[in-house]
Short mmCIF file of C-alpha atoms in Angstrom, two decimals:
data_model
loop_
_atom_site.label_atom_id
_atom_site.label_comp_id
_atom_site.label_asym_id
_atom_site.label_seq_id
_atom_site.Cartn_x
_atom_site.Cartn_y
_atom_site.Cartn_z
CA MET A 1 0.00 0.00 0.00
CA LEU A 2 1.36 3.39 -0.98
CA SER A 3 1.85 6.10 1.63
CA ALA A 4 0.42 9.62 1.30
CA GLU A 5 3.82 10.89 0.15
CA GLU A 6 4.06 8.15 -2.46
CA TRP A 7 0.58 8.96 -3.79
CA GLN A 8 1.74 12.56 -4.10
CA ILE A 9 4.70 11.37 -6.17
CA VAL A 10 2.37 9.35 -8.40
CA ALA A 11 0.05 12.34 -8.86
CA LEU A 12 2.98 14.61 -9.73
CA SER A 13 4.31 12.06 -12.21
CA LEU A 14 0.92 11.83 -13.93
CA LYS A 15 0.68 15.64 -14.06
CA VAL A 16 4.16 15.99 -15.54
CA GLY A 17 3.53 13.21 -18.08
CA THR A 18 0.18 14.65 -19.16
CA ALA A 19 1.56 18.18 -19.54
CA ALA A 20 4.56 16.86 -21.46
CA VAL A 21 2.59 14.94 -24.11
CA LEU A 22 0.00 17.71 -24.54
CA ALA A 23 2.77 20.27 -25.03
CA ALA A 24 4.66 18.03 -27.47
CA LEU A 25 1.59 16.88 -29.45
CA PRO A 26 1.29 19.78 -31.98
CA LEU A 27 5.02 19.88 -32.71
CA ALA A 28 5.25 16.08 -32.92
CA PHE A 29 2.36 15.85 -35.39
CA ALA A 30 3.71 18.69 -37.54
CA LEU A 31 7.17 17.09 -37.65
CA ALA A 32 5.72 13.64 -38.39
CA TRP A 33 3.62 15.01 -41.26
CA LEU A 34 6.54 16.99 -42.64
CA LEU A 35 8.91 14.01 -42.56
CA ALA A 36 6.32 11.61 -43.94
CA ARG A 37 4.90 13.71 -46.79
CA ARG A 38 7.48 16.27 -47.83
CA ARG A 39 10.85 16.10 -49.54
CA PHE A 40 13.06 19.12 -48.95
CA PRO A 41 16.75 19.99 -48.51
CA GLY A 42 17.89 19.19 -44.99
CA ARG A 43 15.20 16.56 -44.41
CA PHE A 44 17.73 13.98 -43.23
CA LEU A 45 19.30 16.52 -40.87
CA LEU A 46 15.90 17.41 -39.41
CA ASP A 47 15.12 13.70 -39.00
CA ALA A 48 18.43 13.21 -37.16
CA LEU A 49 17.83 16.22 -34.90
CA VAL A 50 14.32 14.97 -34.00
CA HIS A 51 15.70 11.59 -32.97
CA LEU A 52 18.81 12.98 -31.28
CA PRO A 53 17.39 12.71 -27.70
CA LEU A 54 17.04 8.94 -28.23
CA VAL A 55 20.80 8.46 -28.56
CA LEU A 56 22.14 11.48 -26.66
CA PRO A 57 22.89 10.83 -22.96
CA PRO A 58 19.87 12.25 -21.06
CA VAL A 59 22.22 14.13 -18.74
CA VAL A 60 23.55 16.03 -21.76
CA THR A 61 19.98 16.92 -22.78
CA GLY A 62 19.36 18.23 -19.26
CA TRP A 63 22.56 20.23 -19.36
CA LEU A 64 21.60 21.79 -22.70
CA LEU A 65 18.20 22.70 -21.23
CA LEU A 66 20.01 24.28 -18.29
CA ILE A 67 22.06 26.40 -20.66
CA ALA A 68 19.03 27.47 -22.72
CA PHE A 69 16.39 27.88 -19.98
CA GLY A 70 18.57 28.67 -16.95
CA PRO A 71 18.63 32.17 -15.39
CA MET A 72 21.43 33.27 -17.76
CA GLY A 73 20.21 31.32 -20.79
CA PRO A 74 18.58 33.10 -23.75
CA MET A 75 15.20 31.38 -23.36
CA GLY A 76 15.31 31.60 -19.57
CA ARG A 77 15.96 35.36 -19.63
CA TRP A 78 13.24 35.88 -22.24
CA LEU A 79 10.61 33.94 -20.26
CA GLU A 80 11.56 35.74 -17.05
CA SER A 81 11.58 39.24 -18.54
CA TRP A 82 8.41 38.92 -20.66
CA PHE A 83 6.23 36.55 -18.64
CA GLY A 84 7.84 36.40 -15.20
CA VAL A 85 8.14 32.64 -15.64
CA SER A 86 11.04 30.47 -14.56
CA LEU A 87 11.25 26.76 -15.32
CA MET A 88 14.14 26.09 -12.98
CA PHE A 89 13.29 23.81 -10.04
CA ARG A 90 9.63 23.75 -11.13
CA TRP A 91 7.39 20.90 -12.25
CA THR A 92 6.93 22.78 -15.52
CA GLY A 93 10.65 22.39 -16.13
CA ALA A 94 10.30 18.66 -15.46
CA ALA A 95 7.46 18.57 -18.01
CA LEU A 96 9.64 20.36 -20.58
CA ALA A 97 12.47 17.86 -20.07
CA ALA A 98 10.00 14.96 -20.32
CA ALA A 99 8.43 16.42 -23.48
CA ILE A 100 11.80 16.65 -25.23
CA MET A 101 12.67 13.08 -24.29
CA ALA A 102 9.25 11.82 -25.42
CA LEU A 103 9.18 13.78 -28.71
CA PRO A 104 11.20 11.28 -30.83
CA LEU A 105 8.95 8.35 -29.88
CA MET A 106 5.83 10.38 -30.59
CA VAL A 107 7.11 11.57 -33.98
CA ARG A 108 8.13 8.04 -34.96
CA ALA A 109 4.75 6.49 -34.07
CA MET A 110 2.81 9.26 -35.85
CA ARG A 111 5.07 9.17 -38.91
CA LEU A 112 4.58 5.41 -39.35
CA SER A 113 0.83 5.91 -39.11
CA ILE A 114 0.83 8.75 -41.66
CA GLU A 115 3.06 6.84 -44.08
CA ALA A 116 0.68 3.87 -43.91
CA ILE A 117 -2.28 5.93 -45.18
CA ASP A 118 -3.29 4.72 -48.64
CA LEU A 119 -2.62 7.65 -50.97
CA ARG A 120 -5.21 6.29 -53.42
CA LEU A 121 -7.93 7.33 -50.97
CA GLU A 122 -6.68 10.91 -50.97
CA GLY A 123 -6.28 10.82 -54.76
CA ALA A 124 -9.87 9.62 -55.17
CA ALA A 125 -11.11 12.41 -52.88
CA ARG A 126 -9.19 15.00 -54.89
CA THR A 127 -10.70 13.77 -58.17
CA LEU A 128 -14.15 14.17 -56.58
CA GLY A 129 -13.38 17.80 -55.83
CA ALA A 130 -12.41 17.65 -52.15
CA GLY A 131 -10.14 20.47 -50.99
CA ARG A 132 -6.92 19.84 -49.10
CA TRP A 133 -8.36 20.79 -45.70
CA HIS A 134 -11.57 18.79 -46.23
CA MET A 135 -9.54 15.76 -47.35
CA PHE A 136 -7.22 16.08 -44.36
CA ARG A 137 -10.11 16.45 -41.90
CA THR A 138 -12.29 13.64 -43.25
CA ILE A 139 -9.77 11.09 -44.59
CA SER A 140 -6.14 11.60 -43.55
CA LEU A 141 -6.64 12.62 -39.91
CA PRO A 142 -9.16 9.87 -39.01
CA LEU A 143 -6.87 7.23 -40.52
CA ALA A 144 -3.87 8.64 -38.62
CA LEU A 145 -5.69 8.98 -35.28
CA PRO A 146 -4.91 5.46 -33.96
CA GLY A 147 -1.22 6.21 -34.55
CA VAL A 148 -1.59 9.57 -32.81
CA GLY A 149 -3.23 7.83 -29.84
CA ALA A 150 -0.44 5.26 -29.71
CA ALA A 151 2.11 8.08 -29.87
CA LEU A 152 0.44 9.88 -26.97
CA ILE A 153 0.50 6.77 -24.81
CA LEU A 154 4.11 5.93 -25.66
CA GLY A 155 5.11 9.54 -25.01
CA PHE A 156 3.25 9.54 -21.71
CA ALA A 157 5.00 6.34 -20.59
CA ARG A 158 8.37 7.79 -21.62
CA SER A 159 7.60 11.04 -19.80
CA ILE A 160 6.78 9.49 -16.44
CA GLY A 161 9.92 7.36 -16.71
CA GLU A 162 12.24 10.28 -17.51
CA PHE A 163 15.21 10.60 -15.13
CA GLY A 164 18.52 11.93 -16.49
CA ALA A 165 17.39 15.15 -18.17
CA THR A 166 14.99 15.96 -15.35
CA ILE A 167 17.48 15.61 -12.50
CA SER A 168 20.07 17.61 -14.47
CA PHE A 169 17.66 20.43 -15.33
CA VAL A 170 15.32 20.83 -12.32
CA SER A 171 16.99 18.67 -9.65
CA ASN A 172 15.16 16.29 -7.28
CA ILE A 173 12.85 18.42 -5.12
CA PRO A 174 10.15 16.63 -3.06
CA GLY A 175 6.66 17.79 -4.01
CA GLU A 176 7.87 19.84 -7.00
CA THR A 177 10.08 17.82 -9.35
CA ARG A 178 10.40 14.42 -7.64
CA THR A 179 8.64 12.08 -10.06
CA LEU A 180 8.58 8.27 -9.89
CA PRO A 181 12.12 7.53 -11.16
CA LEU A 182 13.63 10.29 -9.04
CA ALA A 183 11.73 9.04 -5.99
CA ILE A 184 13.02 5.50 -6.59
CA TYR A 185 16.54 6.86 -6.89
CA ALA A 186 16.13 8.87 -3.65
CA ALA A 187 14.67 5.85 -1.81
CA LEU A 188 17.63 3.69 -2.83
CA GLN A 189 20.01 6.27 -1.35
CA MET A 190 18.37 6.05 2.10
CA PRO A 191 18.80 3.23 4.63
CA GLY A 192 15.59 1.20 4.77
CA GLY A 193 14.25 2.72 1.57
CA GLU A 194 14.09 -0.58 -0.28
CA GLY A 195 10.40 -1.06 0.49
CA ALA A 196 9.36 2.29 -0.98
CA ALA A 197 11.65 1.74 -3.96
CA THR A 198 10.08 -1.68 -4.59
CA ARG A 199 6.51 -0.34 -4.42
CA LEU A 200 7.25 2.56 -6.75
CA ALA A 201 9.23 0.34 -9.13
CA LEU A 202 6.37 -2.16 -9.36
CA LEU A 203 3.97 0.69 -10.05
CA SER A 204 6.29 1.99 -12.79
CA VAL A 205 6.43 -1.47 -14.38
CA ALA A 206 2.62 -1.73 -14.30
CA LEU A 207 2.18 1.70 -15.89
CA SER A 208 4.76 1.02 -18.61
CA LEU A 209 3.37 -2.42 -19.41
CA GLY A 210 -0.18 -1.07 -19.56
CA ALA A 211 0.95 1.73 -21.88
CA LEU A 212 2.66 -0.71 -24.24
CA LEU A 213 -0.40 -2.97 -24.37
CA VAL A 214 -2.78 -0.09 -25.10
CA SER A 215 -0.39 1.33 -27.69
CA GLU A 216 -0.16 -2.02 -29.48
CA MET A 217 -3.94 -2.34 -29.40
CA LEU A 218 -4.33 1.08 -31.05
CA VAL A 219 -1.77 0.24 -33.73
CA ARG A 220 -3.60 -3.01 -34.59
CA ARG A 221 -6.92 -1.16 -34.69
CA GLY A 222 -5.42 1.38 -37.07
CA GLN A 223 -4.12 -1.37 -39.34
CA ARG A 224 -7.55 -3.02 -39.45
CA GLY A 225 -9.17 0.34 -40.20
CA ARG A 226 -6.80 1.05 -43.08
CA SER A 227 -7.23 -2.42 -44.57
CA GLY A 228 -10.98 -1.86 -44.55
CA HIS A 229 -10.57 1.33 -46.59
CA VAL A 230 -8.23 0.02 -49.27
CA LEU A 231 -9.70 0.59 -52.71
#
């Protein structure tokens, strides 16, 4: 049974994960559509930059965020001077770090879904006089939605499991930035903390496994939907 403090950690993790995927969703979809449907100079470089957080050590990502969004960083100074907002040592900073780490997975899942759309359906709609926006809203987007849902779930699971970039950027502050992985790390540093670490680790495994199962279910549903629309 989780303690009140552990429930608070779970609630904070869910809040950070939700904020991260909602913030990353528009950018992830735009990047996925751009990479899936457009050919332009620098496409391979953009693709590499999008996936860079997957191979870059998370601590390096956190350090780069510290440089950009810290008190002396260009983005940090701009947010502070114009909006009075600071991301340092705040849960919003943890959400930003989680969003960046989740972005490559979200883009990849959405891109695969967009690339799997049968272009003959869009071609048929165009020959019947459908405009680009109408075709996107009634054909392309509904067919891509299962992939978008899978991307959201994968991104959410990645967000609540984020550790390296978060601890580098916003530290490990109880009640503010201490999410599940940071709480497990803190529990393992304390004598007698094995019990709390075990409970939180089991919960993390359950959340991750559930996310993978739901994501796979959405992908299969999308494949069945597309096969039913093939001309």
